[in-house]
């Protein structure tokens, strides 16, 4: 299964659209978060929303500004699978 | 049951205002950069020679006047920026307020300082140790900020806020609810001024000049702050027998607008229930909650009967929260 069809990826896409106004077509695994105007704090904001929605603990301190959507997905997925 | 009741409120800001544009003229930053990342438009800073004790006295005097009394039997001062490392600043504040002889001491929990001081003061009132306590949060925080640190210089400001507590009964408006507090020493390095204490004095060589200034790992603080402020607020609301949606006004430590928005989101509270003061004054650390309360009371943003939750996160790390029903208070 490709990353983009997974429920977690879909959830990330939804949040980026609803909370940060980032269009779905801009959300690709290789997208660097800073390139879609998501600064380092926005990354944590996304993680906090995911944390609440999915009921998991996400290690936000592991996220850096140069991270990609795939990195964010990986972090969330590890949290979901570990919960 | 005997409880501490808020009967007076005061706030004071030093007259000198530093706008974002003024910062942008000397640092690599811009009004837009500061506003989008922090929500802050301006901050007040002390002039040369102005001390934390003076800010505290101004705010404290207003709180006494607001309550219409000068009969106080204890002064508790929350500050990260005491006039001197030793002794505490509170005795000098008490002296200038005409309260020489009364017990007076400082509490240090950085940005959670006011809630730690409020918990201490309201506990002493509830226990019968004191009948009327002045609780002040005062900071000359700009004095520990590296003038070349564009993040810290943009965020922090100076000022003081004060509440006067008197003995009363639970159920009265203004009764300070149970205060929930916490700390995690593993996060000491997150928010710190490393130099100037025993850690430096017991070294063979002094620390670097940079260590004399305030340092904060902003991104990490953001995540911890949102999580802890949310959890603390939930605990305090639960202890009050409220549900989160019962909160009419959430007064969070005024660190950063995005932190306050994220906390409201975590609590499923609409953003219009947040009391916002940081746009005008920045982050005033231990003074931020009483200053925000003072401003909100003066502007009608807080009205008698409003169910209010206070929540904060700060250096230590420390955190805390409490609840109260807002009383009718005179602003002077």
Coordinates of C-alpha atoms in Angstrom, one line a residue:
Chain A
X1 CA 0.0 0.0 0.0
X2 CA 1.4 3.4 -0.9
X3 CA 1.7 6.0 1.9
X4 CA -0.8 8.3 0.2
X5 CA -3.7 5.9 0.5
X6 CA -3.2 5.2 4.2
X7 CA -5.7 6.5 6.7
X8 CA -3.0 8.4 8.6
X9 CA -1.8 10.2 5.5
X10 CA -5.4 11.1 4.6
X11 CA -5.8 12.5 8.1
X12 CA -2.6 14.6 7.7
X13 CA -3.9 15.9 4.4
X14 CA -7.2 16.9 6.0
X15 CA -5.6 18.8 8.8
X16 CA -3.2 20.6 6.6
X17 CA -6.1 21.7 4.4
X18 CA -8.6 22.6 7.2
X19 CA -6.2 24.2 9.7
X20 CA -3.5 25.6 7.5
X21 CA -5.2 26.1 4.1
X22 CA -2.7 23.9 2.2
X23 CA -4.3 22.4 -0.9
X24 CA -4.4 18.6 -1.2
X25 CA -2.3 18.6 -4.4
X26 CA 0.6 20.2 -2.5
X27 CA 0.7 17.5 0.1
X28 CA 3.0 14.8 -1.3
X29 CA 5.3 12.5 0.6
X30 CA 8.4 14.4 -0.7
X31 CA 7.0 17.8 0.1
X32 CA 9.3 19.7 2.5
X33 CA 7.1 21.3 5.2
X34 CA 8.9 24.6 5.1
X35 CA 8.2 24.9 1.3
X36 CA 4.5 25.0 1.9
X37 CA 4.9 27.8 4.4
X38 CA 4.7 25.5 7.4
X39 CA 7.2 26.9 9.9
X40 CA 8.7 24.8 12.7
X41 CA 5.9 25.8 15.1
X42 CA 3.2 24.8 12.5
X43 CA 4.8 21.4 12.5
X44 CA 4.2 21.0 16.2
X45 CA 0.7 22.4 15.8
X46 CA -0.1 19.7 13.2
X47 CA 1.3 17.1 15.5
X48 CA -0.7 18.3 18.5
X49 CA -3.9 18.2 16.4
X50 CA -3.1 14.7 15.3
X51 CA -2.2 13.7 18.8
X52 CA -5.7 14.8 20.0
X53 CA -7.6 13.3 17.1
X54 CA -5.8 9.9 17.1
X55 CA -5.3 9.7 20.9
X56 CA -1.5 9.0 20.6
X57 CA 1.7 10.6 21.9
X58 CA 3.8 12.1 19.1
X59 CA 7.4 13.1 19.8
X60 CA 7.1 16.6 18.4
X61 CA 10.7 17.4 19.5
X62 CA 11.9 15.0 16.7
X63 CA 10.4 17.2 14.0
X64 CA 12.7 19.7 12.2
X65 CA 11.9 22.4 9.7
X66 CA 13.5 20.5 6.9
X67 CA 11.3 17.5 7.5
X68 CA 9.0 16.2 4.7
X69 CA 5.4 15.1 4.8
X70 CA 6.8 11.5 4.7
X71 CA 8.8 12.2 7.8
X72 CA 5.7 13.5 9.6
X73 CA 3.7 10.5 8.4
X74 CA 6.4 8.2 9.7
X75 CA 6.4 9.8 13.1
X76 CA 2.6 9.6 13.4
X77 CA 2.5 6.1 12.1
X78 CA 5.1 4.9 14.6
X79 CA 3.0 6.5 17.4
X80 CA -0.3 4.9 16.1
X81 CA 1.3 1.4 15.7
X82 CA 2.9 1.7 19.1
X83 CA -0.3 2.7 20.9
Chain B
X1 CA -15.2 26.5 54.3
X2 CA -12.6 29.3 54.7
X3 CA -11.2 30.3 51.3
X4 CA -9.2 33.1 49.7
X5 CA -11.4 35.6 47.8
X6 CA -10.0 38.1 45.2
X7 CA -11.0 41.6 46.3
X8 CA -8.7 43.9 44.5
X9 CA -6.7 44.0 41.2
X10 CA -3.9 46.2 39.9
X11 CA -1.5 46.4 37.0
X12 CA 1.3 48.6 35.9
X13 CA 3.4 48.9 32.7
X14 CA 6.6 50.9 32.4
X15 CA 5.9 53.9 30.0
X16 CA 8.6 53.0 27.4
X17 CA 7.0 51.0 24.5
X18 CA 9.1 49.1 22.0
X19 CA 7.2 48.4 18.7
X20 CA 8.0 45.6 16.3
X21 CA 9.2 48.2 13.8
X22 CA 11.7 49.5 16.3
X23 CA 13.0 46.0 16.9
X24 CA 13.2 45.5 13.1
X25 CA 15.4 48.6 12.8
X26 CA 18.2 47.0 14.9
X27 CA 17.6 43.2 14.5
X28 CA 17.2 40.9 11.6
X29 CA 13.4 40.6 12.0
X30 CA 10.2 42.3 10.8
X31 CA 6.8 43.3 12.1
X32 CA 5.2 40.5 10.0
X33 CA 7.7 37.9 11.2
X34 CA 7.0 38.7 14.8
X35 CA 3.3 39.0 14.5
X36 CA 2.8 35.7 12.5
X37 CA 5.0 33.7 14.9
X38 CA 3.9 35.2 18.2
X39 CA 0.9 37.6 17.8
X40 CA 2.9 40.3 19.6
X41 CA 2.8 43.9 18.3
X42 CA 4.5 45.8 21.1
X43 CA 6.0 45.4 24.6
X44 CA 6.8 47.7 27.5
X45 CA 10.3 47.8 28.9
X46 CA 11.9 49.4 32.0
X47 CA 14.1 52.5 31.7
X48 CA 17.6 52.7 33.1
X49 CA 17.5 52.3 36.9
X50 CA 13.9 51.0 37.1
X51 CA 13.7 48.0 39.3
X52 CA 11.3 45.0 39.6
X53 CA 10.4 46.2 43.1
X54 CA 9.2 49.5 41.7
X55 CA 6.9 47.8 39.1
X56 CA 5.6 45.6 41.9
X57 CA 4.9 48.5 44.2
X58 CA 3.0 50.4 41.4
X59 CA 0.8 47.3 40.7
X60 CA 0.4 46.4 44.4
X61 CA -0.7 50.0 45.3
X62 CA -3.4 49.8 42.7
X63 CA -4.6 46.5 43.9
X64 CA -4.9 47.9 47.4
X65 CA -6.7 51.0 46.1
X66 CA -9.0 48.8 44.0
X67 CA -10.1 46.9 47.2
X68 CA -10.2 50.2 49.2
X69 CA -7.9 48.9 52.0
X70 CA -4.3 49.3 53.2
X71 CA -4.6 46.6 55.7
X72 CA -2.5 43.7 54.4
X73 CA -0.8 41.0 56.5
X74 CA 1.5 39.4 53.9
X75 CA 3.2 40.1 50.5
X76 CA 4.0 37.3 48.1
X77 CA 6.0 38.3 45.0
X78 CA 6.4 36.0 41.9
X79 CA 9.4 37.1 39.9
X80 CA 12.2 35.7 37.7
X81 CA 14.0 39.0 37.8
X82 CA 14.5 40.0 41.5
X83 CA 16.3 43.3 42.2
X84 CA 19.2 41.2 43.5
X85 CA 20.0 37.4 43.7
X86 CA 19.9 37.9 47.5
X87 CA 17.8 38.9 49.4
X88 CA 14.2 38.5 48.1
X89 CA 12.6 41.5 46.6
X90 CA 9.2 41.2 48.4
X91 CA 10.4 42.8 51.7
X92 CA 11.4 46.0 49.9
X93 CA 8.0 45.9 48.0
X94 CA 6.2 45.6 51.4
X95 CA 8.3 48.5 52.8
X96 CA 7.5 50.8 50.0
X97 CA 3.8 49.9 50.4
X98 CA 3.9 50.9 54.0
X99 CA 3.8 47.3 55.2
X100 CA 7.2 47.0 57.0
X101 CA 7.1 44.2 59.5
X102 CA 4.7 42.0 57.6
X103 CA 6.0 38.7 56.2
X104 CA 7.1 39.1 52.6
X105 CA 8.8 36.6 50.3
X106 CA 9.5 35.7 46.7
X107 CA 8.3 32.7 44.7
X108 CA 10.2 31.6 41.6
X109 CA 8.6 29.4 39.0
X110 CA 9.3 31.7 36.0
X111 CA 6.1 31.9 33.8
X112 CA 4.1 29.7 36.2
X113 CA 5.3 31.9 39.1
X114 CA 2.0 33.8 39.6
X115 CA 0.0 30.6 39.9
X116 CA 2.6 29.2 42.4
X117 CA 2.4 32.4 44.4
X118 CA -1.4 32.4 44.2
X119 CA -1.5 28.7 45.4
X120 CA 0.8 29.6 48.3
X121 CA -1.1 32.8 49.3
X122 CA -4.6 31.3 49.0
X123 CA -3.4 28.2 51.0
X124 CA -2.1 30.5 53.8
X125 CA -5.4 32.3 53.8
X126 CA -7.4 29.1 53.9
X127 CA -5.2 27.8 56.7
X128 CA -5.8 30.9 58.8
X129 CA -2.2 32.0 58.7
X130 CA -3.1 35.3 57.0
X131 CA -6.4 37.2 56.5
X132 CA -5.3 39.4 53.7
X133 CA -2.4 38.7 51.3
X134 CA -1.1 40.8 48.4
X135 CA 0.1 38.5 45.5
X136 CA 2.2 40.3 42.9
X137 CA 3.8 39.1 39.7
X138 CA 6.5 41.5 38.5
X139 CA 9.2 41.3 35.9
X140 CA 11.9 43.5 34.4
X141 CA 12.4 40.6 32.0
X142 CA 14.0 42.7 29.3
X143 CA 17.1 43.1 31.6
X144 CA 17.9 39.4 31.2
X145 CA 17.3 39.2 27.5
X146 CA 20.3 39.4 25.1
X147 CA 19.6 42.5 23.1
X148 CA 20.9 40.7 20.0
X149 CA 18.6 37.7 20.4
X150 CA 15.9 38.5 17.9
X151 CA 13.5 35.8 19.2
X152 CA 13.7 36.7 22.9
X153 CA 13.8 40.4 22.3
X154 CA 10.6 40.1 20.3
X155 CA 8.8 38.0 22.8
X156 CA 9.5 39.4 26.3
X157 CA 8.3 42.5 28.0
X158 CA 8.2 44.1 31.4
X159 CA 5.4 44.9 33.8
X160 CA 3.6 43.9 37.0
X161 CA 0.1 42.7 38.0
X162 CA -1.3 42.1 41.5
X163 CA -4.3 40.6 43.2
X164 CA -5.4 41.2 46.7
X165 CA -6.8 38.2 48.5
X166 CA -9.0 38.3 51.7
X167 CA -10.4 35.5 53.8
X168 CA -14.0 34.5 52.9
X169 CA -16.1 31.5 52.2
X170 CA -16.2 29.1 49.2
X171 CA -19.1 29.9 47.1
X172 CA -18.4 33.6 47.1
X173 CA -17.6 35.1 43.7
X174 CA -13.8 35.5 43.4
X175 CA -13.0 32.4 45.6
X176 CA -9.7 31.0 44.3
X177 CA -10.4 27.4 43.3
X178 CA -8.1 24.5 44.0
X179 CA -4.8 25.2 42.3
X180 CA -3.1 22.2 40.5
X181 CA 0.6 22.5 40.1
X182 CA 3.4 20.4 38.6
X183 CA 7.1 20.4 37.7
X184 CA 9.7 18.4 35.7
X185 CA 13.4 19.1 36.5
X186 CA 14.5 17.0 33.5
X187 CA 13.5 20.1 31.5
X188 CA 15.7 22.6 33.4
X189 CA 17.7 23.4 30.3
X190 CA 14.6 24.2 28.2
X191 CA 14.2 27.7 29.8
X192 CA 17.2 29.0 31.7
X193 CA 19.8 31.7 32.6
X194 CA 22.8 29.4 33.2
X195 CA 25.2 31.8 34.8
X196 CA 25.1 33.7 38.0
X197 CA 24.3 30.9 40.4
X198 CA 26.3 28.2 42.3
X199 CA 26.7 26.2 39.1
X200 CA 28.9 29.0 37.8
X201 CA 30.5 30.0 41.1
X202 CA 31.8 26.5 41.8
X203 CA 33.5 26.3 38.4
X204 CA 37.2 27.2 38.0
X205 CA 36.3 29.6 35.2
X206 CA 33.3 31.8 34.7
X207 CA 30.7 30.9 32.1
X208 CA 30.5 32.6 28.7
X209 CA 28.8 36.0 28.4
X210 CA 26.0 34.4 26.5
X211 CA 25.1 32.3 29.5
X212 CA 24.3 35.5 31.5
X213 CA 21.3 35.9 29.3
X214 CA 18.0 34.1 29.2
X215 CA 17.9 31.1 26.8
X216 CA 14.9 29.1 25.6
X217 CA 14.5 26.2 23.3
X218 CA 11.4 27.6 21.7
X219 CA 10.2 24.7 19.6
X220 CA 10.4 22.2 22.4
X221 CA 8.8 24.7 24.8
X222 CA 5.9 25.1 22.4
X223 CA 4.9 21.4 22.5
X224 CA 5.4 21.0 26.2
X225 CA 3.5 24.2 27.0
X226 CA 0.5 23.3 25.0
X227 CA 0.4 19.8 26.5
X228 CA 0.9 20.8 30.1
X229 CA -1.3 23.9 30.0
X230 CA -4.1 21.8 28.5
X231 CA -3.7 19.0 31.1
X232 CA -3.5 21.4 34.0
X233 CA -6.6 23.3 32.8
X234 CA -8.5 20.0 32.5
X235 CA -7.5 18.9 36.0
X236 CA -8.4 22.3 37.5
X237 CA -11.8 22.4 35.7
X238 CA -12.5 18.9 36.9
X239 CA -11.6 19.8 40.5
X240 CA -14.1 22.7 40.3
X241 CA -16.8 20.3 39.1
X242 CA -17.0 22.0 35.7
X243 CA -16.8 20.6 32.2
X244 CA -14.3 22.2 29.8
X245 CA -17.1 23.9 27.8
X246 CA -18.3 25.6 31.0
X247 CA -15.2 27.9 30.9
X248 CA -16.3 31.4 29.8
X249 CA -12.8 32.9 29.7
X250 CA -9.5 31.0 29.5
X251 CA -6.7 33.2 30.7
X252 CA -3.5 31.4 29.7
X253 CA 0.0 32.5 30.4
X254 CA 0.6 35.1 27.6
X255 CA 3.6 33.4 26.0
X256 CA 2.6 33.2 22.4
X257 CA -0.8 33.6 20.5
X258 CA -0.3 30.3 18.8
X259 CA 0.2 28.4 22.0
X260 CA -3.0 29.9 23.4
X261 CA -4.9 29.0 20.2
X262 CA -3.5 25.4 20.3
X263 CA -4.5 25.1 24.0
X264 CA -8.1 26.3 23.2
X265 CA -8.2 23.8 20.3
X266 CA -7.1 21.0 22.6
X267 CA -9.8 21.9 25.0
X268 CA -12.4 22.3 22.2
X269 CA -13.0 25.9 23.2
X270 CA -13.7 28.6 20.6
X271 CA -10.8 31.1 20.4
X272 CA -13.1 34.0 21.4
X273 CA -13.1 32.6 24.9
X274 CA -9.4 33.4 25.2
X275 CA -8.3 36.5 27.0
X276 CA -5.5 38.0 24.9
X277 CA -3.2 40.7 26.2
X278 CA 0.2 39.7 24.7
X279 CA -0.4 41.6 21.5
X280 CA 0.1 44.8 23.6
X281 CA 2.7 43.7 26.2
X282 CA 4.4 40.5 25.0
X283 CA 5.3 37.8 27.4
X284 CA 5.8 39.3 30.8
X285 CA 6.5 35.9 32.5
X286 CA 5.3 35.9 36.1
X287 CA 3.4 39.1 35.5
X288 CA 1.4 37.9 32.5
X289 CA -1.6 36.3 34.1
X290 CA -2.4 39.1 36.6
X291 CA -1.7 41.8 33.9
X292 CA -4.1 40.0 31.5
X293 CA -6.7 39.7 34.3
X294 CA -6.3 43.4 35.1
X295 CA -6.6 44.5 31.5
X296 CA -9.6 42.2 30.8
X297 CA -11.3 43.5 34.0
X298 CA -10.7 47.1 32.9
X299 CA -12.0 46.6 29.4
X300 CA -15.1 44.5 30.3
X301 CA -13.6 41.4 28.7
X302 CA -14.0 39.8 32.1
X303 CA -17.4 40.4 33.8
X304 CA -18.7 39.4 37.2
X305 CA -20.0 35.9 37.1
X306 CA -17.7 34.7 34.3
X307 CA -16.3 31.2 34.9
X308 CA -12.6 31.7 34.5
X309 CA -9.8 29.2 34.1
X310 CA -6.1 30.2 34.5
X311 CA -3.3 28.0 33.1
X312 CA 0.4 28.4 32.7
X313 CA 3.7 26.7 31.8
X314 CA 7.1 28.0 32.5
X315 CA 10.8 27.3 33.3
X316 CA 11.6 24.5 35.6
X317 CA 9.7 23.1 33.9
X318 CA 6.7 24.1 35.9
X319 CA 3.0 24.3 35.2
X320 CA -0.3 25.0 36.9
X321 CA -3.9 25.9 36.6
X322 CA -6.9 27.0 38.7
X323 CA -10.5 28.2 38.3
X324 CA -12.6 31.0 39.8
X325 CA -15.9 32.8 39.2
X326 CA -15.0 36.4 38.4
X327 CA -16.0 38.9 41.1
X328 CA -17.0 42.5 40.7
X329 CA -13.7 44.4 41.0
X330 CA -12.9 48.1 40.7
X331 CA -10.1 49.0 38.3
X332 CA -8.1 52.1 39.4

